[in-house]
XYZ file of C-alpha atoms in Angstrom:
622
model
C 156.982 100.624 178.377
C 159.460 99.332 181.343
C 162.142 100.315 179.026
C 161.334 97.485 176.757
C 161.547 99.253 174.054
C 164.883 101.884 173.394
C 163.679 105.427 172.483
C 165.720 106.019 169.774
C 164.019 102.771 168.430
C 160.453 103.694 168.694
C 161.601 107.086 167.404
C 163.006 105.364 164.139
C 160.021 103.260 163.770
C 157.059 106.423 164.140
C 159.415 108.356 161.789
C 159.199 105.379 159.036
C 155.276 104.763 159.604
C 154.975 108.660 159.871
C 156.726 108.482 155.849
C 154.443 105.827 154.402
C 151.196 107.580 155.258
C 152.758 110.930 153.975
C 153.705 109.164 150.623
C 150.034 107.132 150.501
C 148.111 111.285 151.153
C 150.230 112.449 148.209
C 149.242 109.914 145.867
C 145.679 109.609 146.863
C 145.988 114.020 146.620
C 147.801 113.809 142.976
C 145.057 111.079 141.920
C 142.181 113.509 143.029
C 143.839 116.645 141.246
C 143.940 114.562 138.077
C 140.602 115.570 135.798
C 137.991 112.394 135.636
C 137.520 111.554 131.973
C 134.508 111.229 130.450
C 132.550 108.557 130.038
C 130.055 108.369 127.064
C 126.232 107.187 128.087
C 124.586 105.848 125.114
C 120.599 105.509 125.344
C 118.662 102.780 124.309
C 115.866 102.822 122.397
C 112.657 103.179 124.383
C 109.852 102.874 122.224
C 109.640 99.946 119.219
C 108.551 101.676 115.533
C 104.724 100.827 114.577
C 103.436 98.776 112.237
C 100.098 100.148 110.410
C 98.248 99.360 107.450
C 99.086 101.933 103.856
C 96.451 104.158 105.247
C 98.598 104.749 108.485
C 95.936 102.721 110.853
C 97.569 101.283 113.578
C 98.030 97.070 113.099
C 100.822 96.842 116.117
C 101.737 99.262 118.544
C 103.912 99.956 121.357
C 102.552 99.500 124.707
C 104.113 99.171 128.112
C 103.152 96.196 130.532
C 103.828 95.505 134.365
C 105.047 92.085 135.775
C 103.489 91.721 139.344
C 105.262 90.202 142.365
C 105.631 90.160 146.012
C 107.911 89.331 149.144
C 105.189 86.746 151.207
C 107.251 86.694 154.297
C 106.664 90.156 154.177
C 102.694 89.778 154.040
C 101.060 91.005 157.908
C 97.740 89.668 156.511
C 97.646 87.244 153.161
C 94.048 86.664 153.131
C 92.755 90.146 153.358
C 95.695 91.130 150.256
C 94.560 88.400 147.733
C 90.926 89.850 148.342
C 92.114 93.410 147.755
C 93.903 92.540 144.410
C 91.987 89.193 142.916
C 89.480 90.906 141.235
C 92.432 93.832 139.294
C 94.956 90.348 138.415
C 91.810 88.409 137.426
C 92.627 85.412 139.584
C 90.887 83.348 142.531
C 91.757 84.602 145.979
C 92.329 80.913 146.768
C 94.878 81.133 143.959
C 96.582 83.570 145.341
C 96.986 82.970 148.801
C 97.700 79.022 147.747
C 100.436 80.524 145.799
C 102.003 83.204 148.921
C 101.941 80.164 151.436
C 103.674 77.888 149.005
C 106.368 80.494 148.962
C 105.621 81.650 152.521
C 109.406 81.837 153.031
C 110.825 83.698 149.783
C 111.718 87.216 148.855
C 110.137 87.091 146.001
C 107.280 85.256 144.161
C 104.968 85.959 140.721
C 101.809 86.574 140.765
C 101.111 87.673 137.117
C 103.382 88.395 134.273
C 102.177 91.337 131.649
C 99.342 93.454 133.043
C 97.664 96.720 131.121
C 98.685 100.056 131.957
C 95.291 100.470 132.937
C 95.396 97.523 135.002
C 98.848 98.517 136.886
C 97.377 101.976 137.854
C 94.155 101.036 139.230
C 96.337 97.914 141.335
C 99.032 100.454 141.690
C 96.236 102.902 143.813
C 95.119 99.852 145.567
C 98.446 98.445 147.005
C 99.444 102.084 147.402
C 96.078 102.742 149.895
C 96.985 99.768 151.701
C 100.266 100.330 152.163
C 101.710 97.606 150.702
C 105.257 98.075 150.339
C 106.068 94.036 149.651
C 104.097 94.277 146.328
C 107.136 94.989 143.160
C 106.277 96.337 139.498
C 108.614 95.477 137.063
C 107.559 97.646 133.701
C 108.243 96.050 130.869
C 107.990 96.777 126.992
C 105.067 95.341 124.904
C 102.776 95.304 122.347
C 99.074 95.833 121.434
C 97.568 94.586 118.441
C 94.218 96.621 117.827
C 92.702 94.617 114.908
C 93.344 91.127 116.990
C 93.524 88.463 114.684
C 93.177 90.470 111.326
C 96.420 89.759 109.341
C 98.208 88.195 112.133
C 100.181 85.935 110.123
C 101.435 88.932 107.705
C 101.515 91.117 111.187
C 103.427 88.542 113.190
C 104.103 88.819 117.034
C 106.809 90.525 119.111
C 108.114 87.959 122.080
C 108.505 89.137 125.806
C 112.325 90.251 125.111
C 111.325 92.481 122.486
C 112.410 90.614 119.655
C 110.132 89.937 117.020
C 109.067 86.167 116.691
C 106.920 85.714 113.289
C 106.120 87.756 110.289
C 106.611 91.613 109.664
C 108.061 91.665 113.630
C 110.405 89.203 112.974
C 111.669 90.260 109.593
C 111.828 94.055 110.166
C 113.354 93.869 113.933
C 116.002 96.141 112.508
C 113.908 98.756 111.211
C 111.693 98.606 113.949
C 114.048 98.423 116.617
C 117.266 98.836 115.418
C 120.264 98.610 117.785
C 122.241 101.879 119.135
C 125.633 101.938 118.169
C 128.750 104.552 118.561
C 127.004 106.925 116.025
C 123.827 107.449 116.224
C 121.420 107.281 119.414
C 118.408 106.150 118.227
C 115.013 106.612 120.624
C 112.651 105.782 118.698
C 112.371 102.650 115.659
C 111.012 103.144 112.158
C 107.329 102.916 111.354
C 106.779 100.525 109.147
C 103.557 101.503 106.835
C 102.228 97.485 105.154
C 100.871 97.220 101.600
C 97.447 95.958 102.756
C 94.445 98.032 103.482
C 93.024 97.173 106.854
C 89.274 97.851 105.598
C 89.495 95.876 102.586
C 91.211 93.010 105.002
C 88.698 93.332 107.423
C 85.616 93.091 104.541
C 87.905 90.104 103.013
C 88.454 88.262 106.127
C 84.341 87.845 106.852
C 83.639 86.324 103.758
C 86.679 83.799 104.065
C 85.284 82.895 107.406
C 82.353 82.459 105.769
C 83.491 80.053 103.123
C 85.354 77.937 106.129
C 82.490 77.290 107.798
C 80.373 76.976 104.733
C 82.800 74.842 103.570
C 84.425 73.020 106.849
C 87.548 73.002 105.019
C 90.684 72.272 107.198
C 92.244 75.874 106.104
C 91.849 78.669 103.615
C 94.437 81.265 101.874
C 93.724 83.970 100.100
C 96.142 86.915 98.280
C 94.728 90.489 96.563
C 97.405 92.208 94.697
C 98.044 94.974 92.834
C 98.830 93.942 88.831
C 101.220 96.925 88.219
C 103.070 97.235 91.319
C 103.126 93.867 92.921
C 101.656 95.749 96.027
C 99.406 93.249 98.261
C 96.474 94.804 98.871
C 95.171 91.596 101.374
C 96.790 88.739 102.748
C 94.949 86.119 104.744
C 95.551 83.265 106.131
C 92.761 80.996 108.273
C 92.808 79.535 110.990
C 94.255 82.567 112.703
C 94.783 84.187 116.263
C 94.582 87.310 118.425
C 97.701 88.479 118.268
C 97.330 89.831 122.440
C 96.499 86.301 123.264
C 99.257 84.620 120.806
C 100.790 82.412 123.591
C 97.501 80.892 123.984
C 96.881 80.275 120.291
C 97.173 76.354 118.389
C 100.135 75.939 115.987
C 97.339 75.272 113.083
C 96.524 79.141 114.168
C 100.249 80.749 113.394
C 101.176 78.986 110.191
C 102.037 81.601 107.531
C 100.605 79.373 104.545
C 100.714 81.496 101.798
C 104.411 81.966 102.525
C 105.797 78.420 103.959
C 103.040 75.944 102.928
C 104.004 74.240 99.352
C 101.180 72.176 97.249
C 100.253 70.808 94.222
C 98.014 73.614 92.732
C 96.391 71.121 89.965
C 94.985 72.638 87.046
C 95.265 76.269 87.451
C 98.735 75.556 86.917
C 97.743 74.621 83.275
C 97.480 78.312 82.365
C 101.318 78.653 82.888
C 102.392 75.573 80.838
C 100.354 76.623 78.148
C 101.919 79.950 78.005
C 104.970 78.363 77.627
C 104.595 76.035 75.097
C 102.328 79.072 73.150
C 105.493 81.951 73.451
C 107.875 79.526 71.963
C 105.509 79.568 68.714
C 105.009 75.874 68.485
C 101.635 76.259 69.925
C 98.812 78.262 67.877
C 95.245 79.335 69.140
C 93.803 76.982 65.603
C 95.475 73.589 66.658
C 93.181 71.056 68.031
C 93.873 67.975 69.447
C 91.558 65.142 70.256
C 90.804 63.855 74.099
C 89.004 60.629 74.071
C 89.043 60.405 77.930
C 92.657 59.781 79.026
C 96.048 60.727 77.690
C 98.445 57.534 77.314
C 102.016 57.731 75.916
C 104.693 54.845 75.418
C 108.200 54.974 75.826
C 110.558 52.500 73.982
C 111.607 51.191 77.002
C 107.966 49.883 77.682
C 107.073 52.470 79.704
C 103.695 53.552 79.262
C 101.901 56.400 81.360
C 98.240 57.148 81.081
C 96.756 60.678 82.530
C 92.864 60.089 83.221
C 90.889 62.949 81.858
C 87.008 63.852 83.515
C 85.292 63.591 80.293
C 85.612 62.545 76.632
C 85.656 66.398 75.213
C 86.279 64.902 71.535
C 88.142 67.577 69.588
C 89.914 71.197 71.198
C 91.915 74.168 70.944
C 94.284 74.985 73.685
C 91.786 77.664 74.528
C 89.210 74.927 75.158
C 91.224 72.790 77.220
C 91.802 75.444 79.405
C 87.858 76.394 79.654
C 87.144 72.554 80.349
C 90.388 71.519 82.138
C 91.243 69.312 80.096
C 93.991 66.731 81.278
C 94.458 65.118 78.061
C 94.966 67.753 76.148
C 97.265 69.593 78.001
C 99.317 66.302 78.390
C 99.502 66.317 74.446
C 100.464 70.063 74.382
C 103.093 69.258 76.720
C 104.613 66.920 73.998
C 105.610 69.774 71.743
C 108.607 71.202 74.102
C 111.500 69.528 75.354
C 112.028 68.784 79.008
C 115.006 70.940 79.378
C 113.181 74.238 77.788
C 109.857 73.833 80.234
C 111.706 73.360 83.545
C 113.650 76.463 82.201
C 110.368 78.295 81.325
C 108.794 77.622 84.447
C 111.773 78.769 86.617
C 111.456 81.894 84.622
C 108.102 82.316 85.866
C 109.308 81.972 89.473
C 108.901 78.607 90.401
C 111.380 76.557 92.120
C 112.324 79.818 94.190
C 111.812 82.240 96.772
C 109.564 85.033 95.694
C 111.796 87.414 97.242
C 108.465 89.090 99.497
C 109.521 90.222 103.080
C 108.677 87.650 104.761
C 110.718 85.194 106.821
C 110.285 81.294 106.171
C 109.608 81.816 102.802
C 109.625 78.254 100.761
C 111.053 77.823 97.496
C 108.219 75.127 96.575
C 109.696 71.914 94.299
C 110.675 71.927 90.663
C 112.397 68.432 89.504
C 115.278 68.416 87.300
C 114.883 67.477 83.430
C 116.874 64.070 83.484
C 117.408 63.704 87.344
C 117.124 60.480 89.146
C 113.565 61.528 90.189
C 112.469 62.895 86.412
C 110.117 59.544 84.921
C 108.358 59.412 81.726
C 105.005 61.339 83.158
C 106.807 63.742 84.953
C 106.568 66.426 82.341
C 102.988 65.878 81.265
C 102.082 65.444 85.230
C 103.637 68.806 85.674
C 101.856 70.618 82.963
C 98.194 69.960 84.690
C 99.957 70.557 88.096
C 100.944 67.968 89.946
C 105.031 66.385 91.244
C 105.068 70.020 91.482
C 104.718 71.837 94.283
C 104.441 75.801 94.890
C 103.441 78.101 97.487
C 100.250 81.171 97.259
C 102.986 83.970 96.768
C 104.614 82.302 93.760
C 101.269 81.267 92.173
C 100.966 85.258 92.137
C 104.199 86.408 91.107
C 103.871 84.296 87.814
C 100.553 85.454 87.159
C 101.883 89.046 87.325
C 103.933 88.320 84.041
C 100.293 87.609 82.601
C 99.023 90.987 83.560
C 101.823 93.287 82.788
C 102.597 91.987 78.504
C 105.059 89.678 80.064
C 107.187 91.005 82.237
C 106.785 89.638 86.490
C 106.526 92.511 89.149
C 108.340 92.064 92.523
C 105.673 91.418 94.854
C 105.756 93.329 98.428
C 104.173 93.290 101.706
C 105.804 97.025 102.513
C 104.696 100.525 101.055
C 107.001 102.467 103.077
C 109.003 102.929 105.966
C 109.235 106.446 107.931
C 111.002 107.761 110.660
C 109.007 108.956 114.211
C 108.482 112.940 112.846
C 106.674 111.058 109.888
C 109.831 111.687 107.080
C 109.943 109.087 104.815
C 112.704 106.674 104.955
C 112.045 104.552 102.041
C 109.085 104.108 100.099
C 108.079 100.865 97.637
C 109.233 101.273 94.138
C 107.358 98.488 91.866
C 110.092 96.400 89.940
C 109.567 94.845 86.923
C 111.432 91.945 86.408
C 113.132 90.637 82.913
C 110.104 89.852 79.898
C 109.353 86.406 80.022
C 106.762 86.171 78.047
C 105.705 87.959 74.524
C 102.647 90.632 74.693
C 100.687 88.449 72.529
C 101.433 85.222 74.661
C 100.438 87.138 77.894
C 97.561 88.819 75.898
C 96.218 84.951 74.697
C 96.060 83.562 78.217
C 94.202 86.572 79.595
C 91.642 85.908 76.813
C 91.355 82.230 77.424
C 90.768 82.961 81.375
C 88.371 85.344 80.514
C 86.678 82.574 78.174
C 86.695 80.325 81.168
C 85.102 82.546 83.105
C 82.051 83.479 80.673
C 81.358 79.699 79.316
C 84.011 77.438 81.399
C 85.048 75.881 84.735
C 85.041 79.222 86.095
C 81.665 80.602 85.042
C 80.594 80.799 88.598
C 83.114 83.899 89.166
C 81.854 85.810 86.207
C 80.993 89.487 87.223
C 79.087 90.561 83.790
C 79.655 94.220 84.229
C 83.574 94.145 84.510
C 85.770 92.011 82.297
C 87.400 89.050 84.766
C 89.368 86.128 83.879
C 89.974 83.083 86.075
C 91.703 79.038 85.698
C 89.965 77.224 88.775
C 92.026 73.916 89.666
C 90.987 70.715 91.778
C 94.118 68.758 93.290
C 94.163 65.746 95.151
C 96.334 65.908 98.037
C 99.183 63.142 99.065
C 98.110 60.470 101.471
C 101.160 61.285 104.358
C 100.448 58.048 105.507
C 100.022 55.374 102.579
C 102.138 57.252 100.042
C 100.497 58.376 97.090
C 96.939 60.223 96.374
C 94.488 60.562 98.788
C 90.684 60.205 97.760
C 89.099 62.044 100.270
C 91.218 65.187 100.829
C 91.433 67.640 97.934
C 93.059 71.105 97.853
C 90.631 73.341 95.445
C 92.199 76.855 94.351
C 91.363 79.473 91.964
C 93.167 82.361 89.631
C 91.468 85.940 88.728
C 92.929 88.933 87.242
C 90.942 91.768 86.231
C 89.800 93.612 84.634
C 91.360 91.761 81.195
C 91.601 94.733 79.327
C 93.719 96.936 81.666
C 94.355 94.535 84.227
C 94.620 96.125 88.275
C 93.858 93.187 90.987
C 94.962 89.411 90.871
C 93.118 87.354 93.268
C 94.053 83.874 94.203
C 92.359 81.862 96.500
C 93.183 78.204 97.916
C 90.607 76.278 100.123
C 92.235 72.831 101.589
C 90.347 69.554 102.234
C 86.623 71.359 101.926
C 83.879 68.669 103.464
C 81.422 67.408 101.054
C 81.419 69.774 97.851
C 84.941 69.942 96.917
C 85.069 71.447 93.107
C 86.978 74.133 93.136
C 84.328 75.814 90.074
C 81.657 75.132 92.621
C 83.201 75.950 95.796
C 85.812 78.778 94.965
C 84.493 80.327 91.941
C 81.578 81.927 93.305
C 84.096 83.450 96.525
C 86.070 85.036 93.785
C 83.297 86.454 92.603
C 81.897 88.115 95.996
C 85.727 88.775 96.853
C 86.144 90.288 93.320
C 83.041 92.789 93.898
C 84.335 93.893 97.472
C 87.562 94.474 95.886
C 86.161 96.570 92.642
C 83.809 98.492 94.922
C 86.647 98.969 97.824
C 89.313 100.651 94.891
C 85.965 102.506 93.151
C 86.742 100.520 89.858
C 84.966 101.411 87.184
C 82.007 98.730 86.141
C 80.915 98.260 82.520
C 77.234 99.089 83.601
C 77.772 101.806 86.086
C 75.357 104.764 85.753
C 77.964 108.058 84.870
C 76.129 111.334 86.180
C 77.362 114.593 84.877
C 76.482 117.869 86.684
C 77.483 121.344 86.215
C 75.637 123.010 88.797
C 76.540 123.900 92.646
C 75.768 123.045 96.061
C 76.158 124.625 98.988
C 78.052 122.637 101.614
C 77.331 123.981 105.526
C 80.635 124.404 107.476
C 81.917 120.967 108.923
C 81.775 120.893 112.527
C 84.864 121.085 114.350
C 86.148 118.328 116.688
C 88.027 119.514 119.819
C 89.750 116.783 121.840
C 91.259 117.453 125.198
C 91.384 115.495 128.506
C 88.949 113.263 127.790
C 87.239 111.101 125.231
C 84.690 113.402 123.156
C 81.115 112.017 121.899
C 81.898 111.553 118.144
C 77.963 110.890 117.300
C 77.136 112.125 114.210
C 80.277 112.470 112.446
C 80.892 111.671 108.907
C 84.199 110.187 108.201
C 85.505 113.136 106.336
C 85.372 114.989 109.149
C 87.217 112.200 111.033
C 89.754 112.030 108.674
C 91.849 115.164 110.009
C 92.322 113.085 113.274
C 93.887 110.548 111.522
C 97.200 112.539 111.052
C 97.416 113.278 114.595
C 100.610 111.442 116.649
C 98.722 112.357 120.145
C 95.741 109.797 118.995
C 95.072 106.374 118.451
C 91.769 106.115 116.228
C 90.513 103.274 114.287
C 87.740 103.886 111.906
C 85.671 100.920 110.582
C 83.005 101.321 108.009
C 81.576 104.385 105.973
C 79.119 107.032 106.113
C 78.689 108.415 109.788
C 79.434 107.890 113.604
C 76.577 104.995 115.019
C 78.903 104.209 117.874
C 82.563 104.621 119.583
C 84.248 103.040 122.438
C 85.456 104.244 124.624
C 82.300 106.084 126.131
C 81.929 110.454 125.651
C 83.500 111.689 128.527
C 86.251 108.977 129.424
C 89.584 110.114 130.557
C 92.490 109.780 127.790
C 95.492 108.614 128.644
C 98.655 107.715 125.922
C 97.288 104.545 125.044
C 93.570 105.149 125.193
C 92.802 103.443 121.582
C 89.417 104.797 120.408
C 87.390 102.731 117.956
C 84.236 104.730 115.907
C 82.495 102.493 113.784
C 80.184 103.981 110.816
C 77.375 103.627 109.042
């Protein structure tokens, strides 16, 4: 370069550069001779565990959904797109071309969040005819609830994340969709297999609808459960919603009442405070005590409390007060313990605490302290017909299992067993007696007294006649939230069965707030036992006193059952009886929901329909 350089310079320098690139090839070379490690790929879990009913029927269920977007700058001709796809998405074309020119300049705009599978593949062919390329799917994981609204409270609802929210969802996310970790892979969550019976829920739920709008009450509660295992057999709670519309349902609509709400269950309580005082021995079925129409007590402070009674019922046993709920003699009854020794007995019953039930929210209800600043004079005797108490539906039940079972309260549960996706078992209910809290002759004595108020009492209105029943019906007046105190007009009106008394199987307990016009809970909530009661003896084929017995000791001849063959698409199921359904019901390529007895009258979808993986088919009977 016009000798500005020296040679022996620029010879130096090439021979240096010429090094560094040599030494950079020889560590990039050692680095690629070196073996890659490993890395470990853990998979996620793909599909959330189901929930279904003891009898395996499918309550919640996964499901995948589609989120549905597009790019408008991207959009040749807007108005002839929103009239291709308005009619899949279910929204105005206006809508949708109001929404693209809005966002006429973004890569990316919503048009509808959570479509069907059936919706995305008939809009998928659509966009995918036309070409359009701008139009994203985003899948996403979901649910279906097939029974809608039944037990949605117990059911509860899984959020768009794929956490549960409410109920069974929220409080077994870890069994239903339990997180990966270095160990184990997991694909699938557990199933999780509920207590209740879907058909007995289903025949329970009409008639509660019934008595709401026979009644106009404000909201209803009621709570089937097995005696000897604590097992609930139904579990409703009204107002309700459709679990695949929940984001659209009212907050009245989503309240879990029999779990969170806490009230004053008035005189059904009576039967517990009775069986207190009665187990300790200073009670006998032969005392009597006179109620001349109110019970008054004074204190030597001057205190002086008076408990109004409905009638003047002159002179009764404690088996009589209960049969005419009588205020004024339970008040006096309630004299013969101390203070100390019934808050103890009733927290021994289970109230004052968590029942222990899987379910989240749960309340522990109110239970005053003997000799707190809040414990007066009438506190005790204002407990004992049930009121400055307060409880919830699922500890109302727990106690009464100590009456059922000689004494002794049974863990109550919402879950019969969990099982893995094969269909092992996991973990299956095991019923749990608690500690004896009562004698066999105390529990024994209250059943007898229910059973008197349900042949000649406050409760006659629930009497069966051809199975043994016994029931404590209760009338509260609610608190006034806004002047403090009682209200006049609003009354909660509840009821307690358990039958039959001999061997006792089902205790029903029913609780219908702020009923319009008739309010009685004898006149209003008696008679629902009763219909409930039936349902429930007929559902679990219990035997009634008066029941024709047929004994036969010939044969029949039974024709081969016909055979049910299920490929690509939906076959007619007409004629059918449901023991020839009930193969189908073990099968993990189906989704089948049978409603009703006797045969096939009609299924959806139609004979002939194509199935896809979640085609749900519904057969109803008759």
């Amino acid at each position: 370069m016009n000798n500005f350089f020296r040679r022996r310079f620029l010879i130096a320098a090439l021979i240096f550069a010429g090094l560094i690139i040599l030494t950079e090839l020889a560590f990039y070379l050692k680095l690629a001779l070196i073996p890659s490690s490993q890395t470990k790929i853990y998979s996620h879990i793909t599909e959330r565990g189901s929930i279904v009913d003891r009898n395996g029927k499918p309550l919640a269920v996964q499901a995948n959904f589609y989120n549905v977007g597009v790019s408008p700058k991207q959009i040749p001709d807007k108005k002839q797109f929103a009239k291709d796809v308005s009619q899949v998405l279910q929204i105005p074309e206006s809508k949708i071309n109001s929404k693209i020119d809005l966002n006429s300049e973004k890569n990316y705009v919503s048009l509808k969040r959570k479509i069907s599978e059936d919706d995305y593949r008939i809009l998928k062919d659509i966009t995918d005819d036309n070409q359009y390329s701008f139009v994203r799917y985003d899948k996403i994981p979901g649910r279906i609830y097939p029974e809608k609204s039944l037990a949605s409270q117990l059911i509860g609802y899984m959020g768009n994340d794929g956490i549960g929210l409410s109920g069974i969802e929220y409080s077994m996310q870890s069994v239903l969709q339990p997180i990966p970790d270095d160990e184990l892979n997991y694909h699938h969550g557990k199933n999780v297999f509920l207590t209740i019976d879907a058909n007995l829920q289903y025949k329970l739920e009409k008639l509660s609808h019934e008595a709401m709008e026979k009644t106009q009450c404000e909201s209803f509660m009621l709570i089937a459960c097995e005696a000897k295992t604590g097992e609930i057999l139904s579990y409703i709670s009204l107002p309700s919603s459709d679990l695949n519309n929940y984001s659209d349902s009212k907050i009245q609509e989503t309240i879990d009442r029999p779990a969170i709400s806490a009230f004053e269950p008035g005189s059904v309580f009576k039967i517990f405070t009775v069986a207190s005082i009665y187990d300790h021995g200073i009670l006998k079925s032969g005392d009597t005590f006179l109620c001349d129409g109110v019970y008054e007590k004074k204190f030597k402070g001057g205190e002086t409390i008076r408990i109004k009674c409905l009638e003047h019922h002159g002179r009764l046993t404690a088996r009589e007060a209960l049969k005419y709920s009588c205020n004024d003699v339970i008040g006096q009854i309630s004299d013969k313990i101390s203070d100390e020794q019934f808050i103890q007995d009733l927290k021994n019953f289970g109230f004052g605490s968590k029942t222990g039930i899987e379910l989240p929210g749960e309340t522990s209800g109110l239970l005053k302290e003997a000799g707190s600043s809040r414990w007066s004079g009438r506190t005790k005797p204002t407990i004992a017909i049930g009121q400055e108490i307060s409880v919830s539906a699922l500890q109302m039940v727990q106690a009464a299992t100590a009456l059922a079972n000689d004494g002794y309260p049974v863990q109550l549960s919402v879950i019969k067993k969990i099982t893995n996706k094969d269909g092992s078992i996991e973990s299956e209910h095991i019923p749990q007696k608690k500690e004896r809290i009562l004698k066999k002759s105390t529990a024994d004595y209250i059943l007898s007294c229910m059973e008197t108020t349900a042949t000649t009492g406050t409760g006659s209105r629930a009497n069966i006649k051809d199975i043994t029943i016994g029931v404590k019906t209760g009338t509260a007046q609610m608190a006034d939230q806004k002047s403090g105190g009682y209200s006049d007009t609003d009354f909660l009106s509840n009821c307690m069965a358990i039958f039959p008394i001999d061997n006792p199987q089902v205790i029903l307990y029913i609780v219908i707030q702020k009923a319009q016009g008739e309010y009685l809970a004898g006149r209003i909530v008696a008679p629902l036992i009763k219909d409930t009661a039936d349902e429930i003896i007929d559902h679990l084929g219990l035997s009634r006193g008066d029941a024709d017995t047929f004994i036969y000791n010939g044969t029949n001849e039974v024709e081969n059952p016909q055979t049910i063959v299920i490929k690509d698409t939906v076959p007619d199921f007409s004629g059918f009886s449901k023991r020839e359904l009930s193969p189908l019901l073990s099968r993990k390529d189906l989704k089948l929901n049978i409603n009703g007895s006797g045969w096939v009258k009609n299924q959806s979808p139609a004979p002939g329909t194509p199935l896809t993986e979640n085609t749900i088919i519904e057969l109803n009977l008759e």
